[in-house]
CSV table of C-alpha atoms in Angstrom, one decimal:
chain,number,residue,atom,x,y,z
A,1,UNK,CA,0.5,0.2,3.7
A,2,UNK,CA,-1.8,2.8,4.0
A,3,UNK,CA,-0.2,4.8,0.9
A,4,UNK,CA,-3.2,7.1,1.4
A,5,UNK,CA,-3.1,10.4,0.2
A,6,UNK,CA,-1.8,9.9,-3.4
A,7,UNK,CA,-0.4,6.5,-4.4
A,8,UNK,CA,2.8,7.0,-6.4
A,9,UNK,CA,5.4,9.1,-4.9
A,10,UNK,CA,5.9,10.5,-8.5
A,11,UNK,CA,2.4,11.0,-9.2
A,12,UNK,CA,2.4,13.0,-6.2
A,13,UNK,CA,5.4,15.1,-6.8
A,14,UNK,CA,4.2,15.6,-10.4
A,15,UNK,CA,0.6,16.2,-10.1
A,16,UNK,CA,0.8,18.1,-7.2
A,17,UNK,CA,-2.1,20.3,-8.7
A,18,UNK,CA,-4.7,17.8,-8.0
A,19,UNK,CA,-6.2,16.8,-4.7
A,20,UNK,CA,-7.3,13.7,-3.7
A,21,UNK,CA,-10.5,12.1,-1.2
A,22,UNK,CA,-9.9,10.1,1.8
A,23,UNK,CA,-12.9,8.9,1.9
A,24,UNK,CA,-12.1,6.4,-0.3
A,25,UNK,CA,-10.9,3.9,2.1
A,26,UNK,CA,-8.7,2.0,-0.4
A,27,UNK,CA,-6.1,0.6,1.7
A,28,UNK,CA,-5.9,-1.2,5.2
A,29,UNK,CA,-8.8,0.3,6.6
A,30,UNK,CA,-10.7,-2.0,4.6
A,31,UNK,CA,-8.8,-4.9,5.0
A,32,UNK,CA,-8.4,-8.0,7.3
A,33,UNK,CA,-5.8,-7.2,10.3
A,34,UNK,CA,-4.8,-10.4,11.2
A,35,UNK,CA,-0.8,-10.3,11.7
A,36,UNK,CA,0.7,-13.4,10.3
A,37,UNK,CA,4.5,-14.9,11.5
A,38,UNK,CA,6.5,-15.0,8.6
A,39,UNK,CA,9.0,-17.0,10.3
A,40,UNK,CA,6.4,-19.7,11.2
A,41,UNK,CA,5.6,-22.7,9.4
A,42,UNK,CA,2.7,-22.4,6.4
A,43,UNK,CA,-0.5,-24.2,7.7
A,44,UNK,CA,-2.7,-25.2,5.1
A,45,UNK,CA,-6.7,-25.5,6.2
A,46,UNK,CA,-9.2,-28.6,5.4
A,47,UNK,CA,-10.6,-27.1,1.9
A,48,UNK,CA,-13.8,-27.8,3.6
A,49,UNK,CA,-13.2,-24.9,6.0
A,50,UNK,CA,-13.0,-21.9,3.2
A,51,UNK,CA,-16.4,-22.0,2.7
A,52,UNK,CA,-17.7,-20.7,-1.2
A,53,UNK,CA,-18.7,-17.1,-1.2
A,54,UNK,CA,-20.6,-15.3,-3.9
A,55,UNK,CA,-17.6,-14.3,-6.8
A,56,UNK,CA,-16.7,-11.1,-6.9
A,57,UNK,CA,-16.5,-8.9,-10.3
A,58,UNK,CA,-13.9,-8.5,-12.2
A,59,UNK,CA,-13.5,-5.5,-14.8
A,60,UNK,CA,-10.7,-6.3,-17.0
A,61,UNK,CA,-10.3,-8.9,-19.6
A,62,UNK,CA,-8.0,-11.9,-19.1
A,63,UNK,CA,-5.9,-13.9,-22.1
A,64,UNK,CA,-4.3,-17.5,-22.0
A,65,UNK,CA,-0.7,-17.0,-22.7
A,66,UNK,CA,2.5,-19.2,-22.5
A,67,UNK,CA,5.5,-19.0,-20.3
A,68,UNK,CA,7.5,-18.7,-23.2
A,69,UNK,CA,5.9,-15.5,-24.2
A,70,UNK,CA,6.8,-13.8,-20.5
A,71,UNK,CA,9.5,-11.6,-21.3
A,72,UNK,CA,12.2,-11.8,-18.8
A,73,UNK,CA,11.1,-14.9,-17.0
A,74,UNK,CA,14.2,-17.0,-16.9
A,75,UNK,CA,16.3,-14.7,-15.3
A,76,UNK,CA,14.3,-14.3,-12.4
A,77,UNK,CA,15.6,-15.2,-9.1
A,78,UNK,CA,13.9,-18.4,-8.3
A,79,UNK,CA,14.8,-18.9,-4.9
A,80,UNK,CA,13.9,-15.3,-3.9
A,81,UNK,CA,10.3,-15.2,-5.6
A,82,UNK,CA,9.6,-18.5,-3.7
A,83,UNK,CA,9.7,-17.2,-0.3
A,84,UNK,CA,7.2,-14.5,-1.6
A,85,UNK,CA,5.1,-17.6,-3.0
A,86,UNK,CA,5.5,-19.4,0.7
A,87,UNK,CA,4.5,-16.4,2.5
A,88,UNK,CA,1.6,-15.3,-0.4
A,89,UNK,CA,0.2,-18.5,0.5
A,90,UNK,CA,-0.6,-17.4,4.3
A,91,UNK,CA,-2.8,-15.3,3.1
A,92,UNK,CA,-4.4,-17.2,0.2
A,93,UNK,CA,-5.4,-19.6,2.9
A,94,UNK,CA,-7.6,-17.5,4.7
A,95,UNK,CA,-11.3,-18.1,4.8
A,96,UNK,CA,-13.1,-15.1,3.2
A,97,UNK,CA,-15.5,-13.3,5.0
A,98,UNK,CA,-17.7,-12.6,2.5
A,99,UNK,CA,-17.5,-9.1,2.9
A,100,UNK,CA,-18.4,-6.4,0.3
A,101,UNK,CA,-16.6,-3.6,2.0
A,102,UNK,CA,-13.0,-5.1,1.8
A,103,UNK,CA,-11.0,-5.5,-1.4
A,104,UNK,CA,-11.6,-8.4,-3.5
A,105,UNK,CA,-9.1,-11.1,-2.8
A,106,UNK,CA,-8.5,-14.2,-4.9
A,107,UNK,CA,-10.8,-17.1,-4.7
A,108,UNK,CA,-8.8,-19.1,-1.6
A,109,UNK,CA,-10.3,-22.6,-3.0
A,110,UNK,CA,-8.8,-22.2,-6.3
A,111,UNK,CA,-5.3,-22.0,-4.6
A,112,UNK,CA,-6.1,-24.8,-1.9
A,113,UNK,CA,-3.8,-27.6,-4.1
A,114,UNK,CA,-1.4,-25.0,-4.8
A,115,UNK,CA,-0.5,-23.9,-1.5
A,116,UNK,CA,-0.8,-27.2,0.4
A,117,UNK,CA,2.1,-28.0,-2.2
A,118,UNK,CA,4.3,-25.3,-1.2
A,119,UNK,CA,3.7,-25.7,2.4
A,120,UNK,CA,4.9,-29.2,1.8
A,121,UNK,CA,7.9,-28.2,-0.2
A,122,UNK,CA,8.8,-25.5,2.9
A,123,UNK,CA,10.4,-21.8,2.2
A,124,UNK,CA,14.0,-22.7,1.3
A,125,UNK,CA,13.5,-24.2,-2.3
A,126,UNK,CA,16.4,-24.6,-5.3
A,127,UNK,CA,15.9,-22.1,-7.9
A,128,UNK,CA,15.3,-24.7,-10.5
A,129,UNK,CA,13.3,-26.5,-8.7
A,130,UNK,CA,11.2,-23.5,-7.6
A,131,UNK,CA,10.6,-22.8,-10.9
A,132,UNK,CA,9.9,-26.0,-12.3
A,133,UNK,CA,7.0,-25.7,-10.0
A,134,UNK,CA,5.7,-22.6,-10.8
A,135,UNK,CA,5.5,-23.2,-14.3
A,136,UNK,CA,4.0,-26.7,-13.6
A,137,UNK,CA,1.4,-25.5,-11.4
A,138,UNK,CA,0.3,-22.2,-12.9
A,139,UNK,CA,-1.2,-20.6,-16.0
A,140,UNK,CA,0.0,-17.3,-17.3
A,141,UNK,CA,-3.2,-14.8,-18.1
A,142,UNK,CA,-2.1,-11.6,-19.7
A,143,UNK,CA,-4.6,-8.7,-18.6
A,144,UNK,CA,-6.2,-6.7,-20.8
A,145,UNK,CA,-8.8,-3.8,-21.3
A,146,UNK,CA,-12.0,-4.7,-22.8
A,147,UNK,CA,-10.6,-2.8,-25.9
A,148,UNK,CA,-7.7,-5.2,-25.7
A,149,UNK,CA,-5.0,-3.1,-25.0
A,150,UNK,CA,-3.0,-4.7,-22.4
A,151,UNK,CA,0.0,-1.3,-21.7
A,152,UNK,CA,-0.6,0.6,-18.2
A,153,UNK,CA,1.7,2.7,-15.8
A,154,UNK,CA,3.8,1.2,-13.0
A,155,UNK,CA,5.1,4.2,-10.1
A,156,UNK,CA,6.5,2.9,-7.2
A,157,UNK,CA,6.6,3.7,-3.5
A,158,UNK,CA,8.5,2.8,-0.3
A,159,UNK,CA,8.6,2.9,3.5
A,160,UNK,CA,10.5,6.4,4.9
A,161,UNK,CA,12.7,6.0,7.6
A,162,UNK,CA,12.9,9.0,9.7
A,163,UNK,CA,14.2,10.1,13.1
A,164,UNK,CA,12.3,10.7,16.1
A,165,UNK,CA,11.9,10.6,19.6
A,166,UNK,CA,8.9,9.8,22.4
A,167,UNK,CA,9.8,12.8,24.3
A,168,UNK,CA,9.3,16.5,22.8
A,169,UNK,CA,12.3,19.0,22.7
A,170,UNK,CA,15.3,19.9,20.5
A,171,UNK,CA,14.5,19.3,17.0
A,172,UNK,CA,11.7,16.7,17.8
A,173,UNK,CA,8.7,18.8,17.3
A,174,UNK,CA,6.5,17.2,15.1
A,175,UNK,CA,4.0,15.3,16.5
A,176,UNK,CA,2.6,11.8,15.0
A,177,UNK,CA,-0.9,11.2,16.4
A,178,UNK,CA,-3.1,8.0,17.4
A,179,UNK,CA,-6.5,7.3,16.9
A,180,UNK,CA,-8.1,9.5,19.1
A,181,UNK,CA,-11.6,8.2,21.2
A,182,UNK,CA,-13.9,10.3,19.5
A,183,UNK,CA,-13.3,9.6,16.3
A,184,UNK,CA,-16.6,7.8,14.6
A,185,UNK,CA,-16.4,6.1,11.4
A,186,UNK,CA,-19.8,5.1,9.4
A,187,UNK,CA,-20.0,2.5,6.9
A,188,UNK,CA,-22.3,4.1,4.4
A,189,UNK,CA,-22.4,0.3,2.8
A,190,UNK,CA,-24.0,-0.8,5.7
A,191,UNK,CA,-27.5,1.0,5.1
A,192,UNK,CA,-27.0,2.1,1.6
A,193,UNK,CA,-25.7,-1.0,-0.6
A,194,UNK,CA,-25.1,1.1,-3.6
A,195,UNK,CA,-22.4,2.9,-1.2
A,196,UNK,CA,-20.7,-0.5,0.1
A,197,UNK,CA,-16.7,0.8,0.6
A,198,UNK,CA,-17.5,4.1,1.2
A,199,UNK,CA,-17.4,5.5,5.0
A,200,UNK,CA,-17.6,9.0,6.0
A,201,UNK,CA,-16.1,9.7,9.8
A,202,UNK,CA,-17.0,12.6,12.2
A,203,UNK,CA,-17.5,13.2,15.7
A,204,UNK,CA,-20.6,13.9,18.2
A,205,UNK,CA,-21.8,17.5,18.6
A,206,UNK,CA,-24.7,17.4,20.6
A,207,UNK,CA,-26.9,15.1,19.1
A,208,UNK,CA,-25.3,15.2,15.6
A,209,UNK,CA,-22.5,14.0,13.9
A,210,UNK,CA,-20.5,16.6,12.7
A,211,UNK,CA,-17.2,16.3,10.2
A,212,UNK,CA,-14.2,15.6,12.5
A,213,UNK,CA,-11.5,18.6,13.2
A,214,UNK,CA,-9.3,19.5,10.2
A,215,UNK,CA,-5.5,19.1,11.1
A,216,UNK,CA,-5.0,22.7,12.4
A,217,UNK,CA,-7.8,22.1,14.5
A,218,UNK,CA,-6.8,18.8,15.7
A,219,UNK,CA,-3.2,19.8,16.2
A,220,UNK,CA,-4.4,23.2,18.2
A,221,UNK,CA,-6.5,21.2,20.4
A,222,UNK,CA,-4.2,18.9,21.3
A,223,UNK,CA,-1.2,20.8,21.3
A,224,UNK,CA,-0.7,20.2,24.9
A,225,UNK,CA,-2.0,16.8,25.7
A,226,UNK,CA,1.0,14.4,24.9
A,227,UNK,CA,-1.2,11.3,25.4
A,228,UNK,CA,-2.4,10.8,21.9
A,229,UNK,CA,1.3,10.8,20.7
A,230,UNK,CA,3.1,8.0,19.4
A,231,UNK,CA,6.6,9.9,18.4
A,232,UNK,CA,7.6,13.3,17.8
A,233,UNK,CA,9.9,13.4,14.2
A,234,UNK,CA,12.6,16.0,14.1
A,235,UNK,CA,11.6,17.3,10.4
A,236,UNK,CA,8.0,18.3,9.4
A,237,UNK,CA,8.4,17.7,5.8
A,238,UNK,CA,9.3,14.1,6.3
A,239,UNK,CA,6.4,13.5,8.9
A,240,UNK,CA,4.2,14.8,6.0
A,241,UNK,CA,5.4,12.5,3.6
A,242,UNK,CA,5.6,9.6,5.9
A,243,UNK,CA,1.5,10.2,6.1
A,244,UNK,CA,1.7,10.4,2.7
A,245,UNK,CA,3.1,6.7,2.3
A,246,UNK,CA,1.1,5.8,5.4
A,247,UNK,CA,3.8,3.9,7.2
A,248,UNK,CA,7.1,4.4,8.3
A,249,UNK,CA,10.1,3.9,10.4
A,250,UNK,CA,11.2,5.5,13.3
A,251,UNK,CA,14.5,5.8,14.5
A,252,UNK,CA,15.0,6.6,18.3
A,253,UNK,CA,17.6,8.6,19.7
A,254,UNK,CA,18.6,4.9,22.0
A,255,UNK,CA,19.2,3.4,18.6
A,256,UNK,CA,16.0,1.5,18.4
A,257,UNK,CA,13.5,1.4,15.9
A,258,UNK,CA,9.6,1.2,15.7
A,259,UNK,CA,7.3,1.3,12.9
A,260,UNK,CA,4.4,3.6,12.3
A,261,UNK,CA,1.9,1.7,10.9
A,262,UNK,CA,-1.9,3.3,8.7
A,263,UNK,CA,-4.4,3.1,11.6
A,264,UNK,CA,-7.1,5.8,10.7
A,265,UNK,CA,-7.7,9.0,9.7
A,266,UNK,CA,-10.1,12.3,9.5
A,267,UNK,CA,-11.9,11.8,6.3
A,268,UNK,CA,-11.1,15.5,5.0
A,269,UNK,CA,-9.8,16.1,1.6
A,270,UNK,CA,-6.5,15.6,0.7
A,271,UNK,CA,-4.9,19.1,-0.7
A,272,UNK,CA,-1.1,19.0,-1.9
A,273,UNK,CA,1.2,21.2,0.0
A,274,UNK,CA,3.3,21.1,-3.6
A,275,UNK,CA,0.1,23.3,-5.0
A,276,UNK,CA,-0.1,25.3,-2.2
A,277,UNK,CA,3.5,26.8,-2.9
A,278,UNK,CA,3.1,27.0,-6.2
A,279,UNK,CA,0.1,29.2,-5.7
A,280,UNK,CA,1.7,31.5,-3.3
A,281,UNK,CA,4.5,31.8,-5.6
A,282,UNK,CA,6.7,30.1,-3.3
A,283,UNK,CA,8.2,27.3,-6.0
A,284,UNK,CA,7.3,26.9,-9.6
A,285,UNK,CA,5.3,23.5,-9.6
A,286,UNK,CA,7.7,21.2,-11.5
A,287,UNK,CA,10.2,22.3,-8.8
A,288,UNK,CA,8.2,20.9,-6.2
A,289,UNK,CA,10.1,17.9,-5.2
A,290,UNK,CA,10.3,16.8,-1.6
A,291,UNK,CA,14.0,18.0,-1.6
A,292,UNK,CA,12.9,21.7,-2.7
A,293,UNK,CA,10.0,21.7,-0.2
A,294,UNK,CA,12.2,21.3,2.7
A,295,UNK,CA,14.5,23.9,1.2
A,296,UNK,CA,11.6,26.1,1.6
A,297,UNK,CA,10.5,25.0,5.3
A,298,UNK,CA,14.6,25.5,5.8
A,299,UNK,CA,14.4,29.1,4.9
A,300,UNK,CA,10.5,29.6,6.4
A,301,UNK,CA,10.4,28.3,9.6
A,302,UNK,CA,7.7,30.1,10.9
A,303,UNK,CA,5.6,29.4,7.9
A,304,UNK,CA,5.2,25.8,8.2
A,305,UNK,CA,2.6,25.4,10.1
A,306,UNK,CA,0.7,27.4,7.3
A,307,UNK,CA,2.1,25.3,5.2
A,308,UNK,CA,0.8,21.7,6.5
A,309,UNK,CA,-2.5,23.1,7.6
A,310,UNK,CA,-2.8,24.1,4.2
A,311,UNK,CA,-3.9,20.6,4.0
A,312,UNK,CA,-6.7,19.7,6.2
A,313,UNK,CA,-6.0,16.1,6.1
A,314,UNK,CA,-4.3,14.2,8.8
A,315,UNK,CA,-3.6,10.6,9.1
A,316,UNK,CA,-3.4,8.7,12.3
A,317,UNK,CA,-1.4,6.0,13.3
A,318,UNK,CA,-0.9,2.5,15.4
A,319,UNK,CA,2.6,1.6,16.5
A,320,UNK,CA,4.0,-1.7,16.0
A,321,UNK,CA,7.3,-3.6,16.6
A,322,UNK,CA,10.5,-4.5,14.1
A,323,UNK,CA,10.9,-7.7,14.4
A,324,UNK,CA,12.5,-8.7,11.2
A,325,UNK,CA,14.8,-5.6,9.3
A,326,UNK,CA,13.7,-6.9,6.1
A,327,UNK,CA,10.4,-7.2,6.3
A,328,UNK,CA,7.9,-4.0,5.8
A,329,UNK,CA,5.1,-3.1,6.3
A,330,UNK,CA,1.8,-4.8,5.9
A,331,UNK,CA,-0.2,-3.8,3.0
A,332,UNK,CA,-4.3,-4.0,2.1
A,333,UNK,CA,-3.9,-7.8,1.7
A,334,UNK,CA,-2.9,-8.1,5.6
A,335,UNK,CA,0.6,-9.5,4.7
A,336,UNK,CA,3.9,-8.0,5.2
A,337,UNK,CA,5.7,-6.5,2.2
A,338,UNK,CA,8.8,-7.9,0.5
A,339,UNK,CA,10.7,-5.5,-1.2
A,340,UNK,CA,10.7,-5.3,-4.9
A,341,UNK,CA,8.3,-8.4,-4.9
A,342,UNK,CA,5.0,-6.7,-3.4
A,343,UNK,CA,2.9,-4.4,-5.7
A,344,UNK,CA,-0.5,-2.1,-5.1
A,345,UNK,CA,-2.8,-3.1,-7.4
A,346,UNK,CA,-6.4,-2.4,-8.4
A,347,UNK,CA,-8.4,-5.4,-6.9
A,348,UNK,CA,-11.0,-5.0,-9.3
A,349,UNK,CA,-8.5,-6.0,-12.2
A,350,UNK,CA,-5.9,-8.0,-9.9
A,351,UNK,CA,-7.7,-9.9,-6.9
A,352,UNK,CA,-5.3,-9.5,-3.7
A,353,UNK,CA,-3.1,-12.6,-3.0
A,354,UNK,CA,-2.7,-13.2,-6.9
A,355,UNK,CA,1.0,-13.7,-8.3
A,356,UNK,CA,1.7,-11.5,-11.4
A,357,UNK,CA,4.2,-11.4,-13.7
A,358,UNK,CA,5.5,-7.5,-13.9
A,359,UNK,CA,6.9,-6.2,-17.1
A,360,UNK,CA,8.2,-3.0,-17.3
A,361,UNK,CA,11.5,-0.8,-17.0
A,362,UNK,CA,13.5,1.0,-14.4
A,363,UNK,CA,12.8,4.5,-12.7
A,364,UNK,CA,13.6,6.7,-15.5
A,365,UNK,CA,15.4,4.0,-17.5
A,366,UNK,CA,14.8,1.6,-20.4
A,367,UNK,CA,16.5,-1.0,-18.6
A,368,UNK,CA,14.1,-3.7,-17.9
A,369,UNK,CA,12.7,-4.6,-14.5
A,370,UNK,CA,10.8,-7.9,-15.0
A,371,UNK,CA,9.9,-10.4,-12.3
A,372,UNK,CA,7.3,-12.2,-10.3
A,373,UNK,CA,5.4,-10.0,-7.9
A,374,UNK,CA,2.6,-10.2,-5.6
A,375,UNK,CA,-0.3,-8.2,-5.7
A,376,UNK,CA,-0.4,-7.2,-1.3
A,377,UNK,CA,-1.7,-3.6,-1.5
A,378,UNK,CA,-4.3,-1.1,-3.0
A,379,UNK,CA,-4.4,2.6,-3.3
A,380,UNK,CA,-6.4,5.7,-4.0
A,381,UNK,CA,-4.8,6.4,-7.3
A,382,UNK,CA,-4.3,3.1,-8.4
A,383,UNK,CA,-6.8,2.3,-11.1
A,384,UNK,CA,-7.5,0.5,-14.1
A,385,UNK,CA,-5.7,-2.0,-16.5
A,386,UNK,CA,-2.1,-3.0,-15.3
A,387,UNK,CA,-1.9,-0.2,-13.1
A,388,UNK,CA,0.5,-0.9,-10.5
A,389,UNK,CA,2.6,0.7,-7.9
A,390,UNK,CA,5.7,-1.0,-7.4
A,391,UNK,CA,6.8,-1.6,-3.3
A,392,UNK,CA,10.8,-0.8,-3.1
A,393,UNK,CA,11.7,-1.5,0.0
A,394,UNK,CA,12.4,1.2,3.3
A,395,UNK,CA,14.7,4.3,3.6
A,396,UNK,CA,16.1,7.0,1.2
A,397,UNK,CA,17.8,4.7,-1.9
A,398,UNK,CA,14.3,3.2,-2.0
A,399,UNK,CA,12.8,6.8,-1.7
A,400,UNK,CA,14.5,8.0,-4.8
A,401,UNK,CA,13.4,5.0,-6.9
A,402,UNK,CA,10.0,5.3,-6.1
A,403,UNK,CA,10.1,9.2,-6.6
A,404,UNK,CA,11.5,8.5,-10.4
A,405,UNK,CA,9.5,5.9,-11.1
A,406,UNK,CA,6.7,6.4,-13.7
A,407,UNK,CA,7.2,3.7,-16.1
A,408,UNK,CA,5.0,1.7,-19.1
A,409,UNK,CA,4.1,-1.8,-17.9
A,410,UNK,CA,2.2,-5.2,-18.7
A,411,UNK,CA,0.8,-7.9,-16.1
A,412,UNK,CA,0.2,-11.2,-16.4
A,413,UNK,CA,-1.4,-12.6,-13.3
A,414,UNK,CA,-0.9,-16.4,-12.6
A,415,UNK,CA,-3.4,-18.4,-11.7
A,416,UNK,CA,-3.9,-22.5,-10.5
A,417,UNK,CA,-4.3,-24.5,-13.9
A,418,UNK,CA,-7.3,-26.2,-13.8
A,419,UNK,CA,-9.0,-23.5,-12.2
A,420,UNK,CA,-10.3,-21.7,-14.9
A,421,UNK,CA,-9.3,-18.2,-15.7
A,422,UNK,CA,-8.4,-15.7,-12.3
A,423,UNK,CA,-11.5,-15.0,-10.3
A,424,UNK,CA,-12.5,-13.3,-6.8
A,425,UNK,CA,-14.3,-13.0,-3.2
């Protein structure tokens, strides 16, 4: 899931004064794109096929801990987390490519024995059996900075559910575009190794590569070309925030639904529409919530294009079918997210695919939120020790929880015993 413009809705709305850089490429455009059928049996390849590649550098300090020191572990729903474990092994058992242009992944060979046993046990296991297995097979490692601090920040994100139509008309006026054929992406790391992971986007003009169209330029140029439009949404602010999240479910007039999944972007820098409204004296920065921005748009329909075009960035999507209403969009790890069991992380701290024990609190609350989650996503603002973005699921309720979440948190990576400390490839 490409939570691309700013990760963490609470940070998006509360820190509207900042700008992001869409060229950071921190999400699924750098990850493998293979899709896994969650209902299919877990297949574990022979370990010989999981080739060894060079270790990736991790920046955290890992301190061996004990299960008894994980607050709330005894209360976690073992059957629920087991399904997450079972499906996470699908990603862990993929051979690594060795490419440095994709986020660091948990070392597959370290997980081969554990995932082989998980495959044998199957997707449905008694809760007590599951907990005993996890405690027997995995070792908790507390995540610390080099200065021996472990407290970090946990925000939240979600998948919006919006109304749309494949046909323009009535309230369905706001197009969501597929990737244009003239968009060119250049991987700078292929030329300059020190720029690994950095990309530029543009289009050919004459004999030169020039910056790609801004949002305003693109929409103006394609206003009468419906071939690039996947669907039209009925709300401009919802359309904008769907681009922020990078994925969303669209409910069509016939009752069917589809998923818009992040595919690419125009390479232009992101600018907050909340900051634009504040700079124009339309809304105090502290009041620039989604609800208030919607209210402003309803009272100022003629200025909606002006507001949207103040942000040059534009995200392009691809359409994906929804085969299981419970399963969320794919994260940067290429595995569909399960609500309340997935987090976005900094992969230089927590390698993608790692199970993590997360200890934090509920949004705007002191009530404990403690559980095993899986590092299956990344984000431009998700950087540093114990920095995580908690995936709440789909729809308005998930959005409200995500929007209020900015809590202290602690993390323990759960790593196979006898495999040393956490490592990445």
